[in-house]
């Protein structure tokens, strides 16, 4: 299998097997605050086994494309949401699960202002901003026990800077 992975635009449909896309596309679900605010209500499936939701802030160093992808990880006990606190697009890498191992990864480029929520157990690359500040609010599980499984590829992939169809 080719080790080159093209970028795909992030859409709710394409990302549905892996998680939720959080953005203000389309009409808000509710108009609140005396008509001054649109509420895009309850847009992510949060799931925390034997734990609670926590909000953390990540200040991540920017990476550049093309990017060598050596590892994906997953959190068996909880979902994980990345909500940018700046407007720059960032890289989102996910992979299907194939009998407990990640299948071929897919790479998405967010639009400005988009965030993602990885469903519990979704294989994903670590937070990868493409510019700085790489400042994100992260909503994930706070609890005891192991909640991180890493998979290091025998042969790394390369995420190109090109956009293209799903591979
Ligand atoms: N380890 C950690 O808190 N972050 C990762 O899970 C990640 O997806 O970036
Ligand atoms: Ni993670």
mmCIF file with all atom_site columns, C-alpha atoms and ligand atoms in Angstrom:
data_model
loop_
_atom_site.group_PDB
_atom_site.id
_atom_site.type_symbol
_atom_site.label_atom_id
_atom_site.label_alt_id
_atom_site.label_comp_id
_atom_site.label_asym_id
_atom_site.label_entity_id
_atom_site.label_seq_id
_atom_site.pdbx_PDB_ins_code
_atom_site.Cartn_x
_atom_site.Cartn_y
_atom_site.Cartn_z
_atom_site.occupancy
_atom_site.B_iso_or_equiv
_atom_site.pdbx_formal_charge
_atom_site.auth_seq_id
_atom_site.auth_comp_id
_atom_site.auth_asym_id
_atom_site.auth_atom_id
_atom_site.pdbx_PDB_model_num
ATOM   1   C  CA  . UNK A 1 1   ? 0.000   0.000  0.000  1.00 0.00 ? 1   UNK A CA  1
ATOM   2   C  CA  . UNK A 1 2   ? 1.234   3.493  -0.831 1.00 0.00 ? 2   UNK A CA  1
ATOM   3   C  CA  . UNK A 1 3   ? 2.686   5.253  2.143  1.00 0.00 ? 3   UNK A CA  1
ATOM   4   C  CA  . UNK A 1 4   ? 1.689   8.663  0.755  1.00 0.00 ? 4   UNK A CA  1
ATOM   5   C  CA  . UNK A 1 5   ? -1.503  10.132 2.194  1.00 0.00 ? 5   UNK A CA  1
ATOM   6   C  CA  . UNK A 1 6   ? -3.198  13.115 0.538  1.00 0.00 ? 6   UNK A CA  1
ATOM   7   C  CA  . UNK A 1 7   ? -5.163  15.707 2.477  1.00 0.00 ? 7   UNK A CA  1
ATOM   8   C  CA  . UNK A 1 8   ? -8.965  15.630 2.399  1.00 0.00 ? 8   UNK A CA  1
ATOM   9   C  CA  . UNK A 1 9   ? -11.221 18.563 3.307  1.00 0.00 ? 9   UNK A CA  1
ATOM   10  C  CA  . UNK A 1 10  ? -12.893 17.972 6.663  1.00 0.00 ? 10  UNK A CA  1
ATOM   11  C  CA  . UNK A 1 11  ? -16.641 17.369 6.348  1.00 0.00 ? 11  UNK A CA  1
ATOM   12  C  CA  . UNK A 1 12  ? -19.087 15.920 8.852  1.00 0.00 ? 12  UNK A CA  1
ATOM   13  C  CA  . UNK A 1 13  ? -19.964 13.145 6.424  1.00 0.00 ? 13  UNK A CA  1
ATOM   14  C  CA  . UNK A 1 14  ? -16.417 12.044 5.721  1.00 0.00 ? 14  UNK A CA  1
ATOM   15  C  CA  . UNK A 1 15  ? -15.485 12.242 9.399  1.00 0.00 ? 15  UNK A CA  1
ATOM   16  C  CA  . UNK A 1 16  ? -18.631 10.514 10.722 1.00 0.00 ? 16  UNK A CA  1
ATOM   17  C  CA  . UNK A 1 17  ? -16.998 7.062  11.194 1.00 0.00 ? 17  UNK A CA  1
ATOM   18  C  CA  . UNK A 1 18  ? -14.356 8.666  13.396 1.00 0.00 ? 18  UNK A CA  1
ATOM   19  C  CA  . UNK A 1 19  ? -16.039 11.481 15.284 1.00 0.00 ? 19  UNK A CA  1
ATOM   20  C  CA  . UNK A 1 20  ? -17.834 14.788 15.130 1.00 0.00 ? 20  UNK A CA  1
ATOM   21  C  CA  . UNK A 1 21  ? -16.947 18.014 13.311 1.00 0.00 ? 21  UNK A CA  1
ATOM   22  C  CA  . UNK A 1 22  ? -17.682 21.140 15.313 1.00 0.00 ? 22  UNK A CA  1
ATOM   23  C  CA  . UNK A 1 23  ? -18.331 24.293 13.330 1.00 0.00 ? 23  UNK A CA  1
ATOM   24  C  CA  . UNK A 1 24  ? -20.973 26.930 12.743 1.00 0.00 ? 24  UNK A CA  1
ATOM   25  C  CA  . UNK A 1 25  ? -21.874 25.901 9.223  1.00 0.00 ? 25  UNK A CA  1
ATOM   26  C  CA  . UNK A 1 26  ? -25.583 26.194 8.487  1.00 0.00 ? 26  UNK A CA  1
ATOM   27  C  CA  . UNK A 1 27  ? -28.224 27.675 10.713 1.00 0.00 ? 27  UNK A CA  1
ATOM   28  C  CA  . UNK A 1 28  ? -27.904 27.536 14.496 1.00 0.00 ? 28  UNK A CA  1
ATOM   29  C  CA  . UNK A 1 29  ? -30.149 25.132 16.383 1.00 0.00 ? 29  UNK A CA  1
ATOM   30  C  CA  . UNK A 1 30  ? -31.330 27.905 18.688 1.00 0.00 ? 30  UNK A CA  1
ATOM   31  C  CA  . UNK A 1 31  ? -31.235 31.680 18.797 1.00 0.00 ? 31  UNK A CA  1
ATOM   32  C  CA  . UNK A 1 32  ? -30.519 32.763 22.396 1.00 0.00 ? 32  UNK A CA  1
ATOM   33  C  CA  . UNK A 1 33  ? -29.482 35.765 24.449 1.00 0.00 ? 33  UNK A CA  1
ATOM   34  C  CA  . UNK A 1 34  ? -32.272 38.059 23.267 1.00 0.00 ? 34  UNK A CA  1
ATOM   35  C  CA  . UNK A 1 35  ? -31.561 37.151 19.659 1.00 0.00 ? 35  UNK A CA  1
ATOM   36  C  CA  . UNK A 1 36  ? -27.886 38.074 19.827 1.00 0.00 ? 36  UNK A CA  1
ATOM   37  C  CA  . UNK A 1 37  ? -26.375 34.590 19.750 1.00 0.00 ? 37  UNK A CA  1
ATOM   38  C  CA  . UNK A 1 38  ? -26.779 31.458 17.659 1.00 0.00 ? 38  UNK A CA  1
ATOM   39  C  CA  . UNK A 1 39  ? -26.429 28.219 19.653 1.00 0.00 ? 39  UNK A CA  1
ATOM   40  C  CA  . UNK A 1 40  ? -25.151 25.169 17.756 1.00 0.00 ? 40  UNK A CA  1
ATOM   41  C  CA  . UNK A 1 41  ? -26.516 22.816 20.329 1.00 0.00 ? 41  UNK A CA  1
ATOM   42  C  CA  . UNK A 1 42  ? -25.070 19.517 21.562 1.00 0.00 ? 42  UNK A CA  1
ATOM   43  C  CA  . UNK A 1 43  ? -22.902 18.855 18.517 1.00 0.00 ? 43  UNK A CA  1
ATOM   44  C  CA  . UNK A 1 44  ? -20.555 16.178 19.841 1.00 0.00 ? 44  UNK A CA  1
ATOM   45  C  CA  . UNK A 1 45  ? -20.927 12.723 21.387 1.00 0.00 ? 45  UNK A CA  1
ATOM   46  C  CA  . UNK A 1 46  ? -18.978 12.807 24.637 1.00 0.00 ? 46  UNK A CA  1
ATOM   47  C  CA  . UNK A 1 47  ? -18.291 9.449  26.266 1.00 0.00 ? 47  UNK A CA  1
ATOM   48  C  CA  . UNK A 1 48  ? -16.269 8.922  29.450 1.00 0.00 ? 48  UNK A CA  1
ATOM   49  C  CA  . UNK A 1 49  ? -16.146 5.498  31.061 1.00 0.00 ? 49  UNK A CA  1
ATOM   50  C  CA  . UNK A 1 50  ? -15.594 5.505  34.841 1.00 0.00 ? 50  UNK A CA  1
ATOM   51  C  CA  . UNK A 1 51  ? -14.447 9.066  34.808 1.00 0.00 ? 51  UNK A CA  1
ATOM   52  C  CA  . UNK A 1 52  ? -15.540 12.591 34.177 1.00 0.00 ? 52  UNK A CA  1
ATOM   53  C  CA  . UNK A 1 53  ? -15.143 15.238 31.511 1.00 0.00 ? 53  UNK A CA  1
ATOM   54  C  CA  . UNK A 1 54  ? -12.241 17.620 31.913 1.00 0.00 ? 54  UNK A CA  1
ATOM   55  C  CA  . UNK A 1 55  ? -11.205 20.727 30.010 1.00 0.00 ? 55  UNK A CA  1
ATOM   56  C  CA  . UNK A 1 56  ? -7.480  21.203 29.448 1.00 0.00 ? 56  UNK A CA  1
ATOM   57  C  CA  . UNK A 1 57  ? -5.538  23.695 27.369 1.00 0.00 ? 57  UNK A CA  1
ATOM   58  C  CA  . UNK A 1 58  ? -2.882  22.478 24.926 1.00 0.00 ? 58  UNK A CA  1
ATOM   59  C  CA  . UNK A 1 59  ? -0.181  24.778 23.599 1.00 0.00 ? 59  UNK A CA  1
ATOM   60  C  CA  . UNK A 1 60  ? 1.319   22.641 20.818 1.00 0.00 ? 60  UNK A CA  1
ATOM   61  C  CA  . UNK A 1 61  ? 4.262   23.344 18.547 1.00 0.00 ? 61  UNK A CA  1
ATOM   62  C  CA  . UNK A 1 62  ? 3.415   23.710 14.879 1.00 0.00 ? 62  UNK A CA  1
ATOM   63  C  CA  . UNK A 1 63  ? 4.448   21.014 12.412 1.00 0.00 ? 63  UNK A CA  1
ATOM   64  C  CA  . UNK A 1 64  ? 4.841   21.470 8.682  1.00 0.00 ? 64  UNK A CA  1
ATOM   65  C  CA  . UNK A 1 65  ? 3.751   19.442 5.661  1.00 0.00 ? 65  UNK A CA  1
ATOM   66  C  CA  . UNK A 1 66  ? 4.744   17.024 4.285  1.00 0.00 ? 66  UNK A CA  1
ATOM   67  C  CA  . UNK A 1 67  ? 4.657   15.248 7.634  1.00 0.00 ? 67  UNK A CA  1
ATOM   68  C  CA  . UNK A 1 68  ? 6.058   11.863 8.602  1.00 0.00 ? 68  UNK A CA  1
ATOM   69  C  CA  . UNK A 1 69  ? 3.348   9.878  10.410 1.00 0.00 ? 69  UNK A CA  1
ATOM   70  C  CA  . UNK A 1 70  ? 4.967   7.286  12.632 1.00 0.00 ? 70  UNK A CA  1
ATOM   71  C  CA  . UNK A 1 71  ? 2.228   6.667  15.198 1.00 0.00 ? 71  UNK A CA  1
ATOM   72  C  CA  . UNK A 1 72  ? -1.455  6.851  15.883 1.00 0.00 ? 72  UNK A CA  1
ATOM   73  C  CA  . UNK A 1 73  ? -3.090  6.425  19.268 1.00 0.00 ? 73  UNK A CA  1
ATOM   74  C  CA  . UNK A 1 74  ? -6.499  5.848  20.751 1.00 0.00 ? 74  UNK A CA  1
ATOM   75  C  CA  . UNK A 1 75  ? -8.300  6.343  24.058 1.00 0.00 ? 75  UNK A CA  1
ATOM   76  C  CA  . UNK A 1 76  ? -10.331 3.234  24.884 1.00 0.00 ? 76  UNK A CA  1
ATOM   77  C  CA  . UNK A 1 77  ? -12.090 4.898  27.821 1.00 0.00 ? 77  UNK A CA  1
ATOM   78  C  CA  . UNK A 1 78  ? -13.133 8.206  26.422 1.00 0.00 ? 78  UNK A CA  1
ATOM   79  C  CA  . UNK A 1 79  ? -13.788 10.621 23.603 1.00 0.00 ? 79  UNK A CA  1
ATOM   80  C  CA  . UNK A 1 80  ? -11.419 13.548 23.001 1.00 0.00 ? 80  UNK A CA  1
ATOM   81  C  CA  . UNK A 1 81  ? -12.358 16.925 21.537 1.00 0.00 ? 81  UNK A CA  1
ATOM   82  C  CA  . UNK A 1 82  ? -9.936  19.531 20.163 1.00 0.00 ? 82  UNK A CA  1
ATOM   83  C  CA  . UNK A 1 83  ? -11.376 23.038 19.963 1.00 0.00 ? 83  UNK A CA  1
ATOM   84  C  CA  . UNK A 1 84  ? -9.010  25.610 18.477 1.00 0.00 ? 84  UNK A CA  1
ATOM   85  C  CA  . UNK A 1 85  ? -8.623  28.865 20.390 1.00 0.00 ? 85  UNK A CA  1
ATOM   86  C  CA  . UNK A 1 86  ? -7.323  30.516 17.273 1.00 0.00 ? 86  UNK A CA  1
ATOM   87  C  CA  . UNK A 1 87  ? -8.699  30.334 13.756 1.00 0.00 ? 87  UNK A CA  1
ATOM   88  C  CA  . UNK A 1 88  ? -5.935  28.601 11.846 1.00 0.00 ? 88  UNK A CA  1
ATOM   89  C  CA  . UNK A 1 89  ? -6.583  25.259 10.107 1.00 0.00 ? 89  UNK A CA  1
ATOM   90  C  CA  . UNK A 1 90  ? -4.918  22.216 11.656 1.00 0.00 ? 90  UNK A CA  1
ATOM   91  C  CA  . UNK A 1 91  ? -4.213  18.641 10.629 1.00 0.00 ? 91  UNK A CA  1
ATOM   92  C  CA  . UNK A 1 92  ? -6.519  15.826 11.724 1.00 0.00 ? 92  UNK A CA  1
ATOM   93  C  CA  . UNK A 1 93  ? -5.353  12.247 11.186 1.00 0.00 ? 93  UNK A CA  1
ATOM   94  C  CA  . UNK A 1 94  ? -7.558  9.227  11.864 1.00 0.00 ? 94  UNK A CA  1
ATOM   95  C  CA  . UNK A 1 95  ? -7.565  5.555  10.951 1.00 0.00 ? 95  UNK A CA  1
ATOM   96  C  CA  . UNK A 1 96  ? -10.197 2.808  10.954 1.00 0.00 ? 96  UNK A CA  1
ATOM   97  C  CA  . UNK A 1 97  ? -9.801  -0.024 13.422 1.00 0.00 ? 97  UNK A CA  1
ATOM   98  C  CA  . UNK A 1 98  ? -9.082  -3.378 11.832 1.00 0.00 ? 98  UNK A CA  1
ATOM   99  C  CA  . UNK A 1 99  ? -9.185  -6.149 14.452 1.00 0.00 ? 99  UNK A CA  1
ATOM   100 C  CA  . UNK A 1 100 ? -7.492  -3.995 17.025 1.00 0.00 ? 100 UNK A CA  1
ATOM   101 C  CA  . UNK A 1 101 ? -4.922  -2.470 14.672 1.00 0.00 ? 101 UNK A CA  1
ATOM   102 C  CA  . UNK A 1 102 ? -5.212  0.799  12.746 1.00 0.00 ? 102 UNK A CA  1
ATOM   103 C  CA  . UNK A 1 103 ? -5.964  0.511  9.040  1.00 0.00 ? 103 UNK A CA  1
ATOM   104 C  CA  . UNK A 1 104 ? -4.851  3.008  6.428  1.00 0.00 ? 104 UNK A CA  1
ATOM   105 C  CA  . UNK A 1 105 ? -4.794  6.491  7.939  1.00 0.00 ? 105 UNK A CA  1
ATOM   106 C  CA  . UNK A 1 106 ? -6.739  9.415  6.473  1.00 0.00 ? 106 UNK A CA  1
ATOM   107 C  CA  . UNK A 1 107 ? -5.629  13.020 6.787  1.00 0.00 ? 107 UNK A CA  1
ATOM   108 C  CA  . UNK A 1 108 ? -8.033  15.943 6.931  1.00 0.00 ? 108 UNK A CA  1
ATOM   109 C  CA  . UNK A 1 109 ? -7.345  19.658 6.880  1.00 0.00 ? 109 UNK A CA  1
ATOM   110 C  CA  . UNK A 1 110 ? -9.775  21.689 8.956  1.00 0.00 ? 110 UNK A CA  1
ATOM   111 C  CA  . UNK A 1 111 ? -11.285 24.930 7.769  1.00 0.00 ? 111 UNK A CA  1
ATOM   112 C  CA  . UNK A 1 112 ? -10.772 27.996 9.943  1.00 0.00 ? 112 UNK A CA  1
ATOM   113 C  CA  . UNK A 1 113 ? -12.724 27.692 13.167 1.00 0.00 ? 113 UNK A CA  1
ATOM   114 C  CA  . UNK A 1 114 ? -13.473 23.986 12.893 1.00 0.00 ? 114 UNK A CA  1
ATOM   115 C  CA  . UNK A 1 115 ? -12.887 21.643 15.829 1.00 0.00 ? 115 UNK A CA  1
ATOM   116 C  CA  . UNK A 1 116 ? -13.175 17.864 16.115 1.00 0.00 ? 116 UNK A CA  1
ATOM   117 C  CA  . UNK A 1 117 ? -14.306 15.341 18.681 1.00 0.00 ? 117 UNK A CA  1
ATOM   118 C  CA  . UNK A 1 118 ? -12.774 11.876 18.348 1.00 0.00 ? 118 UNK A CA  1
ATOM   119 C  CA  . UNK A 1 119 ? -15.222 9.206  19.422 1.00 0.00 ? 119 UNK A CA  1
ATOM   120 C  CA  . UNK A 1 120 ? -14.093 6.856  22.161 1.00 0.00 ? 120 UNK A CA  1
ATOM   121 C  CA  . UNK A 1 121 ? -11.543 4.416  20.794 1.00 0.00 ? 121 UNK A CA  1
ATOM   122 C  CA  . UNK A 1 122 ? -10.903 6.194  17.486 1.00 0.00 ? 122 UNK A CA  1
ATOM   123 C  CA  . UNK A 1 123 ? -7.340  5.859  16.201 1.00 0.00 ? 123 UNK A CA  1
ATOM   124 C  CA  . UNK A 1 124 ? -5.919  9.330  15.668 1.00 0.00 ? 124 UNK A CA  1
ATOM   125 C  CA  . UNK A 1 125 ? -2.709  11.266 15.278 1.00 0.00 ? 125 UNK A CA  1
ATOM   126 C  CA  . UNK A 1 126 ? -1.708  13.529 18.133 1.00 0.00 ? 126 UNK A CA  1
ATOM   127 C  CA  . UNK A 1 127 ? -2.698  17.174 18.060 1.00 0.00 ? 127 UNK A CA  1
ATOM   128 C  CA  . UNK A 1 128 ? -1.006  18.688 14.990 1.00 0.00 ? 128 UNK A CA  1
ATOM   129 C  CA  . UNK A 1 129 ? -1.283  22.429 14.468 1.00 0.00 ? 129 UNK A CA  1
ATOM   130 C  CA  . UNK A 1 130 ? 0.251   23.793 11.274 1.00 0.00 ? 130 UNK A CA  1
ATOM   131 C  CA  . UNK A 1 131 ? 0.869   27.286 12.632 1.00 0.00 ? 131 UNK A CA  1
ATOM   132 C  CA  . UNK A 1 132 ? 1.409   28.955 15.969 1.00 0.00 ? 132 UNK A CA  1
ATOM   133 C  CA  . UNK A 1 133 ? 0.002   29.557 18.453 1.00 0.00 ? 133 UNK A CA  1
ATOM   134 C  CA  . UNK A 1 134 ? -1.145  25.957 18.545 1.00 0.00 ? 134 UNK A CA  1
ATOM   135 C  CA  . UNK A 1 135 ? -3.628  26.807 21.288 1.00 0.00 ? 135 UNK A CA  1
ATOM   136 C  CA  . UNK A 1 136 ? -6.539  24.425 21.840 1.00 0.00 ? 136 UNK A CA  1
ATOM   137 C  CA  . UNK A 1 137 ? -9.120  23.628 24.464 1.00 0.00 ? 137 UNK A CA  1
ATOM   138 C  CA  . UNK A 1 138 ? -9.323  19.861 24.894 1.00 0.00 ? 138 UNK A CA  1
ATOM   139 C  CA  . UNK A 1 139 ? -12.308 18.067 26.385 1.00 0.00 ? 139 UNK A CA  1
ATOM   140 C  CA  . UNK A 1 140 ? -11.433 14.525 27.356 1.00 0.00 ? 140 UNK A CA  1
ATOM   141 C  CA  . UNK A 1 141 ? -11.660 11.951 30.120 1.00 0.00 ? 141 UNK A CA  1
ATOM   142 C  CA  . UNK A 1 142 ? -10.264 12.580 33.559 1.00 0.00 ? 142 UNK A CA  1
ATOM   143 C  CA  . UNK A 1 143 ? -10.134 9.309  35.438 1.00 0.00 ? 143 UNK A CA  1
ATOM   144 C  CA  . UNK A 1 144 ? -8.015  6.476  36.711 1.00 0.00 ? 144 UNK A CA  1
ATOM   145 C  CA  . UNK A 1 145 ? -6.575  3.631  34.743 1.00 0.00 ? 145 UNK A CA  1
ATOM   146 C  CA  . UNK A 1 146 ? -4.958  3.449  31.361 1.00 0.00 ? 146 UNK A CA  1
ATOM   147 C  CA  . UNK A 1 147 ? -6.618  5.432  28.589 1.00 0.00 ? 147 UNK A CA  1
ATOM   148 C  CA  . UNK A 1 148 ? -3.910  5.580  25.943 1.00 0.00 ? 148 UNK A CA  1
ATOM   149 C  CA  . UNK A 1 149 ? -2.973  2.942  23.402 1.00 0.00 ? 149 UNK A CA  1
ATOM   150 C  CA  . UNK A 1 150 ? -0.268  3.781  20.851 1.00 0.00 ? 150 UNK A CA  1
ATOM   151 C  CA  . UNK A 1 151 ? 0.460   2.045  17.554 1.00 0.00 ? 151 UNK A CA  1
ATOM   152 C  CA  . UNK A 1 152 ? 3.843   2.693  15.931 1.00 0.00 ? 152 UNK A CA  1
ATOM   153 C  CA  . UNK A 1 153 ? 3.864   1.849  12.229 1.00 0.00 ? 153 UNK A CA  1
ATOM   154 C  CA  . UNK A 1 154 ? 6.598   -0.508 11.007 1.00 0.00 ? 154 UNK A CA  1
ATOM   155 C  CA  . UNK A 1 155 ? 6.911   1.774  7.987  1.00 0.00 ? 155 UNK A CA  1
ATOM   156 C  CA  . UNK A 1 156 ? 5.869   5.405  8.497  1.00 0.00 ? 156 UNK A CA  1
ATOM   157 C  CA  . UNK A 1 157 ? 3.432   7.163  6.217  1.00 0.00 ? 157 UNK A CA  1
ATOM   158 C  CA  . UNK A 1 158 ? 3.978   10.586 4.681  1.00 0.00 ? 158 UNK A CA  1
ATOM   159 C  CA  . UNK A 1 159 ? 1.136   13.065 4.756  1.00 0.00 ? 159 UNK A CA  1
ATOM   160 C  CA  . UNK A 1 160 ? 1.654   15.183 1.688  1.00 0.00 ? 160 UNK A CA  1
ATOM   161 C  CA  . UNK A 1 161 ? 0.684   18.803 1.459  1.00 0.00 ? 161 UNK A CA  1
ATOM   162 C  CA  . UNK A 1 162 ? -1.542  17.991 -1.519 1.00 0.00 ? 162 UNK A CA  1
ATOM   163 C  CA  . UNK A 1 163 ? -5.293  17.606 -1.420 1.00 0.00 ? 163 UNK A CA  1
ATOM   164 C  CA  . UNK A 1 164 ? -6.882  14.720 -3.188 1.00 0.00 ? 164 UNK A CA  1
ATOM   165 C  CA  . UNK A 1 165 ? -9.672  12.132 -3.074 1.00 0.00 ? 165 UNK A CA  1
ATOM   166 C  CA  . UNK A 1 166 ? -9.905  9.637  -0.255 1.00 0.00 ? 166 UNK A CA  1
ATOM   167 C  CA  . UNK A 1 167 ? -7.206  7.111  -0.865 1.00 0.00 ? 167 UNK A CA  1
HETATM 168 N  N1  . LIG B 2 .   ? -1.870  12.669 25.271 1.00 0.00 ? 1   LIG B N1  1
HETATM 169 C  C1  . LIG B 2 .   ? -2.669  13.714 25.145 1.00 0.00 ? 1   LIG B C1  1
HETATM 170 O  O1  . LIG B 2 .   ? -3.155  14.278 26.101 1.00 0.00 ? 1   LIG B O1  1
HETATM 171 N  N2  . LIG B 2 .   ? -2.941  14.130 23.868 1.00 0.00 ? 1   LIG B N2  1
HETATM 172 C  C2  . LIG B 2 .   ? -3.155  13.160 22.846 1.00 0.00 ? 1   LIG B C2  1
HETATM 173 O  O2  . LIG B 2 .   ? -4.166  12.273 23.311 1.00 0.00 ? 1   LIG B O2  1
HETATM 174 C  C3  . LIG B 2 .   ? -3.561  13.790 21.574 1.00 0.00 ? 1   LIG B C3  1
HETATM 175 O  O3  . LIG B 2 .   ? -4.475  13.240 20.896 1.00 0.00 ? 1   LIG B O3  1
HETATM 176 O  O4  . LIG B 2 .   ? -2.948  14.821 21.229 1.00 0.00 ? 1   LIG B O4  1
HETATM 177 NI NI1 . LIG B 2 .   ? -5.449  11.692 21.803 1.00 0.00 ? 2   LIG B NI1 1
#
